[in-house]
Amino acid sequence: MRATATAEDVSRAPFWIRLWHLAHALLFLPLLATGWHLHYGTVELWGFRWSVQLHEALGLVAAGLVFAAPLGLLATRRVQEYVPPRRGLARALANELARYTIGVWRGEPPAPGGPAGERLNPVQRLLYLPLLLVVLPGLAATGLVSLAPSFGIAIATEPRARAMLATAHTLLALVATLFLLVHLYMATMAAWRRILPGLAAALLLSCAATAHAAEIALDRASPALQCVGCHSGTPGSRRIVTDARTGARKDVTVELARLRLGVHARMACRACHSRGFDRFPHRAPAERRFPACRHCHPRSEPADAAARDAAHDFPRLEREHAATAHARVFRERRGERDCEACHHPHYMRASASLLLPARLRVEHDGPCRACHAADASGPLSDPLRPDLVSGHASVPHAARHLDAVRCVDCHASRFRGNPHDLLTGSAAEGCVDCHGRTSSLPSGLWRFVRDAALARDGFANAGLLEAHYVIAATRPVWLDRPIAWSLGLLAAAIGGHVVLRVLARRERARPSG
């Protein structure tokens, strides 16, 4: 249905075109709403996760409609109806402009279609043809290729290609948005009693499709030689001992290669393994009393140790951990609470020694996966069934998230140093904490990457773009002003035109003489 068509003109459109137009309108309105939500990301409306899922699902359906329309026009040989005339186009543009300004004041009827037997006038052809053949297919194509990492297409994993795709998709979305706003407004110019009820129904259906509860966006020493002789080993060569009294077997292997990389590498074994370990065989387990982490941290020696520990705020970490399900289960199973449940004291590494996000992710996810992976055997073993990806099915592109970020990037407070709380359910789904211009990733997982949050070449958080396209976080911010100006000018033009129509109607209704 065209904006200024009369009822007779509308009936000229074939049924399949009218059906395509209705279906595309119902899809396009929520597509634009969710698309701009994902582009800016900062504000929780109906839920960022819901926007991702709905935008991708509707986008796949709309892409089929977008590519079907030109094929249908070619197959039915109606494509000529959309080709602008070679002559008289400038005059037609001038006439249309006059009709919708001066003509409104004079009370002239809506603009007719083209010559006899033609449904569209030259101006409509000039607008509709590039929309059908360039803007909408381009929008669908860039959107589909942006999803390509899910399908293993290499071009969508190259940083420069990601930047070009994001820019092209945003520009085309802006053009389509401007067209839609003008199109909807022009629908009020004629036959509005017939058009507006259907338009209102489409808007209500679109809003109903995107309605969803808002998410919660929350804040942001070398070992002693005698010990090595019995305990040193490798992943392929384990040291297994058997308790003479109980017959229980235990793995007592210490992997020296990993130990040397850890924060406790320079400590003597007896610094922690003191009572009960002065002779072999060691004393009964009941006499073994390892010092807890809080017994040493925060430290007072050496001189700079306290300052280094202060950054971790161990009393706070302990309070946060004590309130989690991890602490409760650990107390139930072992009758005590300590950091070693998740952090192996032999192999703990300082984050600053890892630097790269991929290394940080592997190191920090180790304790989580040891208990929650499908083959978990950790101290609090609780495998996520049937597997980690399926267990995170509510997260869009769960596998890609699990390969790109740490568990704590979602399951701990995002804007706090070294958090040890445990966020679950909706609290763990603060998508916009990462998906926004002020993303938490540069201050968390990417904190050791220089200039990760730097805006470069017109993109926010350009450092992230080298490895990942993060919706809203790596968006082309150079388009922010053109988008705002375009929408602002259009709103001003529509507002001025509404005023003109109201004044003209009052003028015509005023009694003469």
mmCIF file with all atom_site columns, N, CA, C and O in Angstrom, residues 33 36-38 40-52 210 212-218 414 426-436:
data_model
loop_
_atom_site.group_PDB
_atom_site.id
_atom_site.type_symbol
_atom_site.label_atom_id
_atom_site.label_alt_id
_atom_site.label_comp_id
_atom_site.label_asym_id
_atom_site.label_entity_id
_atom_site.label_seq_id
_atom_site.pdbx_PDB_ins_code
_atom_site.Cartn_x
_atom_site.Cartn_y
_atom_site.Cartn_z
_atom_site.occupancy
_atom_site.B_iso_or_equiv
_atom_site.pdbx_formal_charge
_atom_site.auth_seq_id
_atom_site.auth_comp_id
_atom_site.auth_asym_id
_atom_site.auth_atom_id
_atom_site.pdbx_PDB_model_num
ATOM 1   N N  . ALA A 1 33  ? 13.240 -1.688  15.961 1.00 0.00 ? 33  ALA A N  1
ATOM 2   C CA . ALA A 1 33  ? 13.261 -1.415  17.406 1.00 0.00 ? 33  ALA A CA 1
ATOM 3   C C  . ALA A 1 33  ? 14.364 -2.206  18.099 1.00 0.00 ? 33  ALA A C  1
ATOM 4   O O  . ALA A 1 33  ? 15.154 -1.657  18.881 1.00 0.00 ? 33  ALA A O  1
ATOM 5   N N  . TRP A 1 36  ? 18.079 -1.018  16.829 1.00 0.00 ? 36  TRP A N  1
ATOM 6   C CA . TRP A 1 36  ? 18.640 0.189   17.459 1.00 0.00 ? 36  TRP A CA 1
ATOM 7   C C  . TRP A 1 36  ? 18.919 -0.054  18.934 1.00 0.00 ? 36  TRP A C  1
ATOM 8   O O  . TRP A 1 36  ? 19.850 0.538   19.505 1.00 0.00 ? 36  TRP A O  1
ATOM 9   N N  . HIS A 1 37  ? 18.122 -0.918  19.566 1.00 0.00 ? 37  HIS A N  1
ATOM 10  C CA . HIS A 1 37  ? 18.417 -1.283  20.955 1.00 0.00 ? 37  HIS A CA 1
ATOM 11  C C  . HIS A 1 37  ? 19.787 -1.950  21.049 1.00 0.00 ? 37  HIS A C  1
ATOM 12  O O  . HIS A 1 37  ? 20.600 -1.634  21.929 1.00 0.00 ? 37  HIS A O  1
ATOM 13  N N  . LEU A 1 38  ? 20.073 -2.872  20.121 1.00 0.00 ? 38  LEU A N  1
ATOM 14  C CA . LEU A 1 38  ? 21.360 -3.556  20.129 1.00 0.00 ? 38  LEU A CA 1
ATOM 15  C C  . LEU A 1 38  ? 22.490 -2.611  19.741 1.00 0.00 ? 38  LEU A C  1
ATOM 16  O O  . LEU A 1 38  ? 23.616 -2.752  20.223 1.00 0.00 ? 38  LEU A O  1
ATOM 17  N N  . TYR A 1 40  ? 22.898 0.631   20.393 1.00 0.00 ? 40  TYR A N  1
ATOM 18  C CA . TYR A 1 40  ? 23.329 1.496   21.491 1.00 0.00 ? 40  TYR A CA 1
ATOM 19  C C  . TYR A 1 40  ? 23.558 0.715   22.780 1.00 0.00 ? 40  TYR A C  1
ATOM 20  O O  . TYR A 1 40  ? 24.489 1.014   23.525 1.00 0.00 ? 40  TYR A O  1
ATOM 21  N N  . GLY A 1 41  ? 22.692 -0.245  23.082 1.00 0.00 ? 41  GLY A N  1
ATOM 22  C CA . GLY A 1 41  ? 22.960 -1.196  24.146 1.00 0.00 ? 41  GLY A CA 1
ATOM 23  C C  . GLY A 1 41  ? 22.846 -0.686  25.564 1.00 0.00 ? 41  GLY A C  1
ATOM 24  O O  . GLY A 1 41  ? 22.598 -1.454  26.462 1.00 0.00 ? 41  GLY A O  1
ATOM 25  N N  . THR A 1 42  ? 23.010 0.602   25.806 1.00 0.00 ? 42  THR A N  1
ATOM 26  C CA . THR A 1 42  ? 23.161 1.105   27.165 1.00 0.00 ? 42  THR A CA 1
ATOM 27  C C  . THR A 1 42  ? 21.893 0.940   27.992 1.00 0.00 ? 42  THR A C  1
ATOM 28  O O  . THR A 1 42  ? 21.952 0.642   29.183 1.00 0.00 ? 42  THR A O  1
ATOM 29  N N  . VAL A 1 43  ? 20.736 1.138   27.404 1.00 0.00 ? 43  VAL A N  1
ATOM 30  C CA . VAL A 1 43  ? 19.478 1.150   28.140 1.00 0.00 ? 43  VAL A CA 1
ATOM 31  C C  . VAL A 1 43  ? 18.783 -0.194  28.036 1.00 0.00 ? 43  VAL A C  1
ATOM 32  O O  . VAL A 1 43  ? 18.627 -0.738  26.941 1.00 0.00 ? 43  VAL A O  1
ATOM 33  N N  . GLU A 1 44  ? 18.381 -0.733  29.188 1.00 0.00 ? 44  GLU A N  1
ATOM 34  C CA . GLU A 1 44  ? 17.599 -1.966  29.187 1.00 0.00 ? 44  GLU A CA 1
ATOM 35  C C  . GLU A 1 44  ? 16.145 -1.599  28.909 1.00 0.00 ? 44  GLU A C  1
ATOM 36  O O  . GLU A 1 44  ? 15.513 -0.885  29.668 1.00 0.00 ? 44  GLU A O  1
ATOM 37  N N  . LEU A 1 45  ? 15.596 -2.090  27.824 1.00 0.00 ? 45  LEU A N  1
ATOM 38  C CA . LEU A 1 45  ? 14.200 -1.845  27.506 1.00 0.00 ? 45  LEU A CA 1
ATOM 39  C C  . LEU A 1 45  ? 13.389 -3.095  27.822 1.00 0.00 ? 45  LEU A C  1
ATOM 40  O O  . LEU A 1 45  ? 12.842 -3.243  28.892 1.00 0.00 ? 45  LEU A O  1
ATOM 41  N N  . TRP A 1 46  ? 13.311 -4.006  26.876 1.00 0.00 ? 46  TRP A N  1
ATOM 42  C CA . TRP A 1 46  ? 12.605 -5.268  27.098 1.00 0.00 ? 46  TRP A CA 1
ATOM 43  C C  . TRP A 1 46  ? 13.590 -6.416  27.299 1.00 0.00 ? 46  TRP A C  1
ATOM 44  O O  . TRP A 1 46  ? 13.193 -7.568  27.331 1.00 0.00 ? 46  TRP A O  1
ATOM 45  N N  . GLY A 1 47  ? 14.886 -6.115  27.423 1.00 0.00 ? 47  GLY A N  1
ATOM 46  C CA . GLY A 1 47  ? 15.882 -7.148  27.668 1.00 0.00 ? 47  GLY A CA 1
ATOM 47  C C  . GLY A 1 47  ? 16.821 -7.298  26.492 1.00 0.00 ? 47  GLY A C  1
ATOM 48  O O  . GLY A 1 47  ? 16.396 -7.566  25.368 1.00 0.00 ? 47  GLY A O  1
ATOM 49  N N  . PHE A 1 48  ? 18.103 -7.096  26.717 1.00 0.00 ? 48  PHE A N  1
ATOM 50  C CA . PHE A 1 48  ? 19.094 -7.163  25.636 1.00 0.00 ? 48  PHE A CA 1
ATOM 51  C C  . PHE A 1 48  ? 19.144 -8.554  25.011 1.00 0.00 ? 48  PHE A C  1
ATOM 52  O O  . PHE A 1 48  ? 19.198 -8.704  23.798 1.00 0.00 ? 48  PHE A O  1
ATOM 53  N N  . ARG A 1 49  ? 19.117 -9.587  25.861 1.00 0.00 ? 49  ARG A N  1
ATOM 54  C CA . ARG A 1 49  ? 19.154 -10.956 25.347 1.00 0.00 ? 49  ARG A CA 1
ATOM 55  C C  . ARG A 1 49  ? 17.953 -11.219 24.447 1.00 0.00 ? 49  ARG A C  1
ATOM 56  O O  . ARG A 1 49  ? 18.072 -11.824 23.373 1.00 0.00 ? 49  ARG A O  1
ATOM 57  N N  . TRP A 1 50  ? 16.784 -10.741 24.865 1.00 0.00 ? 50  TRP A N  1
ATOM 58  C CA . TRP A 1 50  ? 15.577 -10.926 24.067 1.00 0.00 ? 50  TRP A CA 1
ATOM 59  C C  . TRP A 1 50  ? 15.697 -10.192 22.735 1.00 0.00 ? 50  TRP A C  1
ATOM 60  O O  . TRP A 1 50  ? 15.253 -10.686 21.701 1.00 0.00 ? 50  TRP A O  1
ATOM 61  N N  . SER A 1 51  ? 16.315 -9.018  22.754 1.00 0.00 ? 51  SER A N  1
ATOM 62  C CA . SER A 1 51  ? 16.498 -8.270  21.515 1.00 0.00 ? 51  SER A CA 1
ATOM 63  C C  . SER A 1 51  ? 17.397 -9.027  20.538 1.00 0.00 ? 51  SER A C  1
ATOM 64  O O  . SER A 1 51  ? 17.131 -9.063  19.334 1.00 0.00 ? 51  SER A O  1
ATOM 65  N N  . VAL A 1 52  ? 18.469 -9.629  21.043 1.00 0.00 ? 52  VAL A N  1
ATOM 66  C CA . VAL A 1 52  ? 19.370 -10.398 20.177 1.00 0.00 ? 52  VAL A CA 1
ATOM 67  C C  . VAL A 1 52  ? 18.615 -11.542 19.512 1.00 0.00 ? 52  VAL A C  1
ATOM 68  O O  . VAL A 1 52  ? 18.654 -11.732 18.287 1.00 0.00 ? 52  VAL A O  1
ATOM 69  N N  . THR A 1 210 ? 7.757  -7.562  21.111 1.00 0.00 ? 210 THR A N  1
ATOM 70  C CA . THR A 1 210 ? 9.021  -7.223  21.747 1.00 0.00 ? 210 THR A CA 1
ATOM 71  C C  . THR A 1 210 ? 8.882  -6.994  23.245 1.00 0.00 ? 210 THR A C  1
ATOM 72  O O  . THR A 1 210 ? 9.869  -6.670  23.909 1.00 0.00 ? 210 THR A O  1
ATOM 73  N N  . HIS A 1 212 ? 8.922  -7.631  27.041 1.00 0.00 ? 212 HIS A N  1
ATOM 74  C CA . HIS A 1 212 ? 9.635  -8.623  27.843 1.00 0.00 ? 212 HIS A CA 1
ATOM 75  C C  . HIS A 1 212 ? 10.096 -7.949  29.119 1.00 0.00 ? 212 HIS A C  1
ATOM 76  O O  . HIS A 1 212 ? 10.324 -6.748  29.145 1.00 0.00 ? 212 HIS A O  1
ATOM 77  N N  . ALA A 1 213 ? 10.225 -8.723  30.176 1.00 0.00 ? 213 ALA A N  1
ATOM 78  C CA . ALA A 1 213 ? 10.695 -8.161  31.433 1.00 0.00 ? 213 ALA A CA 1
ATOM 79  C C  . ALA A 1 213 ? 12.108 -7.638  31.301 1.00 0.00 ? 213 ALA A C  1
ATOM 80  O O  . ALA A 1 213 ? 12.942 -8.238  30.633 1.00 0.00 ? 213 ALA A O  1
ATOM 81  N N  . ALA A 1 214 ? 12.381 -6.493  31.942 1.00 0.00 ? 214 ALA A N  1
ATOM 82  C CA . ALA A 1 214 ? 13.716 -5.897  31.866 1.00 0.00 ? 214 ALA A CA 1
ATOM 83  C C  . ALA A 1 214 ? 14.727 -6.757  32.595 1.00 0.00 ? 214 ALA A C  1
ATOM 84  O O  . ALA A 1 214 ? 14.434 -7.381  33.610 1.00 0.00 ? 214 ALA A O  1
ATOM 85  N N  . GLU A 1 215 ? 15.925 -6.786  32.060 1.00 0.00 ? 215 GLU A N  1
ATOM 86  C CA . GLU A 1 215 ? 17.005 -7.506  32.720 1.00 0.00 ? 215 GLU A CA 1
ATOM 87  C C  . GLU A 1 215 ? 17.572 -6.655  33.839 1.00 0.00 ? 215 GLU A C  1
ATOM 88  O O  . GLU A 1 215 ? 17.301 -5.470  33.961 1.00 0.00 ? 215 GLU A O  1
ATOM 89  N N  . ILE A 1 216 ? 18.400 -7.266  34.652 1.00 0.00 ? 216 ILE A N  1
ATOM 90  C CA . ILE A 1 216 ? 19.073 -6.563  35.733 1.00 0.00 ? 216 ILE A CA 1
ATOM 91  C C  . ILE A 1 216 ? 20.505 -6.291  35.314 1.00 0.00 ? 216 ILE A C  1
ATOM 92  O O  . ILE A 1 216 ? 21.264 -7.207  35.040 1.00 0.00 ? 216 ILE A O  1
ATOM 93  N N  . ALA A 1 217 ? 20.849 -5.017  35.199 1.00 0.00 ? 217 ALA A N  1
ATOM 94  C CA . ALA A 1 217 ? 22.228 -4.659  34.851 1.00 0.00 ? 217 ALA A CA 1
ATOM 95  C C  . ALA A 1 217 ? 22.934 -4.239  36.141 1.00 0.00 ? 217 ALA A C  1
ATOM 96  O O  . ALA A 1 217 ? 22.612 -3.225  36.729 1.00 0.00 ? 217 ALA A O  1
ATOM 97  N N  . LEU A 1 218 ? 23.758 -4.990  36.601 1.00 0.00 ? 218 LEU A N  1
ATOM 98  C CA . LEU A 1 218 ? 24.440 -4.710  37.853 1.00 0.00 ? 218 LEU A CA 1
ATOM 99  C C  . LEU A 1 218 ? 25.786 -4.034  37.632 1.00 0.00 ? 218 LEU A C  1
ATOM 100 O O  . LEU A 1 218 ? 26.255 -3.901  36.515 1.00 0.00 ? 218 LEU A O  1
ATOM 101 N N  . ARG A 1 414 ? 30.427 -7.054  37.614 1.00 0.00 ? 414 ARG A N  1
ATOM 102 C CA . ARG A 1 414 ? 31.273 -6.696  36.485 1.00 0.00 ? 414 ARG A CA 1
ATOM 103 C C  . ARG A 1 414 ? 32.172 -5.495  36.728 1.00 0.00 ? 414 ARG A C  1
ATOM 104 O O  . ARG A 1 414 ? 33.231 -5.384  36.150 1.00 0.00 ? 414 ARG A O  1
ATOM 105 N N  . SER A 1 426 ? 18.658 -14.020 36.419 1.00 0.00 ? 426 SER A N  1
ATOM 106 C CA . SER A 1 426 ? 18.610 -12.730 35.733 1.00 0.00 ? 426 SER A CA 1
ATOM 107 C C  . SER A 1 426 ? 19.749 -11.818 36.153 1.00 0.00 ? 426 SER A C  1
ATOM 108 O O  . SER A 1 426 ? 20.180 -10.960 35.388 1.00 0.00 ? 426 SER A O  1
ATOM 109 N N  . ALA A 1 427 ? 20.266 -11.998 37.371 1.00 0.00 ? 427 ALA A N  1
ATOM 110 C CA . ALA A 1 427 ? 21.377 -11.157 37.820 1.00 0.00 ? 427 ALA A CA 1
ATOM 111 C C  . ALA A 1 427 ? 22.633 -11.395 37.003 1.00 0.00 ? 427 ALA A C  1
ATOM 112 O O  . ALA A 1 427 ? 23.474 -10.503 36.860 1.00 0.00 ? 427 ALA A O  1
ATOM 113 N N  . ALA A 1 428 ? 22.770 -12.620 36.461 1.00 0.00 ? 428 ALA A N  1
ATOM 114 C CA . ALA A 1 428 ? 23.945 -12.938 35.647 1.00 0.00 ? 428 ALA A CA 1
ATOM 115 C C  . ALA A 1 428 ? 23.766 -12.510 34.202 1.00 0.00 ? 428 ALA A C  1
ATOM 116 O O  . ALA A 1 428 ? 24.684 -12.651 33.401 1.00 0.00 ? 428 ALA A O  1
ATOM 117 N N  . GLU A 1 429 ? 22.599 -11.976 33.857 1.00 0.00 ? 429 GLU A N  1
ATOM 118 C CA . GLU A 1 429 ? 22.307 -11.628 32.477 1.00 0.00 ? 429 GLU A CA 1
ATOM 119 C C  . GLU A 1 429 ? 22.327 -10.125 32.255 1.00 0.00 ? 429 GLU A C  1
ATOM 120 O O  . GLU A 1 429 ? 21.525 -9.593  31.499 1.00 0.00 ? 429 GLU A O  1
ATOM 121 N N  . GLY A 1 430 ? 23.193 -9.421  32.936 1.00 0.00 ? 430 GLY A N  1
ATOM 122 C CA . GLY A 1 430 ? 23.330 -7.992  32.707 1.00 0.00 ? 430 GLY A CA 1
ATOM 123 C C  . GLY A 1 430 ? 24.070 -7.737  31.408 1.00 0.00 ? 430 GLY A C  1
ATOM 124 O O  . GLY A 1 430 ? 25.223 -7.287  31.414 1.00 0.00 ? 430 GLY A O  1
ATOM 125 N N  . CYS A 1 431 ? 23.423 -8.037  30.306 1.00 0.00 ? 431 CYS A N  1
ATOM 126 C CA . CYS A 1 431 ? 24.100 -8.008  29.001 1.00 0.00 ? 431 CYS A CA 1
ATOM 127 C C  . CYS A 1 431 ? 24.743 -6.666  28.705 1.00 0.00 ? 431 CYS A C  1
ATOM 128 O O  . CYS A 1 431 ? 25.838 -6.594  28.152 1.00 0.00 ? 431 CYS A O  1
ATOM 129 N N  . VAL A 1 432 ? 24.052 -5.566  29.049 1.00 0.00 ? 432 VAL A N  1
ATOM 130 C CA . VAL A 1 432 ? 24.564 -4.256  28.660 1.00 0.00 ? 432 VAL A CA 1
ATOM 131 C C  . VAL A 1 432 ? 25.796 -3.853  29.464 1.00 0.00 ? 432 VAL A C  1
ATOM 132 O O  . VAL A 1 432 ? 26.423 -2.839  29.156 1.00 0.00 ? 432 VAL A O  1
ATOM 133 N N  . ASP A 1 433 ? 26.151 -4.610  30.499 1.00 0.00 ? 433 ASP A N  1
ATOM 134 C CA . ASP A 1 433 ? 27.404 -4.326  31.189 1.00 0.00 ? 433 ASP A CA 1
ATOM 135 C C  . ASP A 1 433 ? 28.589 -4.546  30.259 1.00 0.00 ? 433 ASP A C  1
ATOM 136 O O  . ASP A 1 433 ? 29.619 -3.883  30.373 1.00 0.00 ? 433 ASP A O  1
ATOM 137 N N  . CYS A 1 434 ? 28.455 -5.494  29.344 1.00 0.00 ? 434 CYS A N  1
ATOM 138 C CA . CYS A 1 434 ? 29.490 -5.723  28.329 1.00 0.00 ? 434 CYS A CA 1
ATOM 139 C C  . CYS A 1 434 ? 29.112 -5.095  26.997 1.00 0.00 ? 434 CYS A C  1
ATOM 140 O O  . CYS A 1 434 ? 29.963 -4.555  26.293 1.00 0.00 ? 434 CYS A O  1
ATOM 141 N N  . HIS A 1 435 ? 27.833 -5.171  26.655 1.00 0.00 ? 435 HIS A N  1
ATOM 142 C CA . HIS A 1 435 ? 27.375 -4.701  25.350 1.00 0.00 ? 435 HIS A CA 1
ATOM 143 C C  . HIS A 1 435 ? 26.935 -3.246  25.444 1.00 0.00 ? 435 HIS A C  1
ATOM 144 O O  . HIS A 1 435 ? 25.736 -2.931  25.457 1.00 0.00 ? 435 HIS A O  1
ATOM 145 N N  . GLY A 1 436 ? 27.884 -2.359  25.497 1.00 0.00 ? 436 GLY A N  1
ATOM 146 C CA . GLY A 1 436 ? 27.640 -0.922  25.532 1.00 0.00 ? 436 GLY A CA 1
ATOM 147 C C  . GLY A 1 436 ? 28.947 -0.196  25.340 1.00 0.00 ? 436 GLY A C  1
ATOM 148 O O  . GLY A 1 436 ? 30.027 -0.785  25.427 1.00 0.00 ? 436 GLY A O  1
#
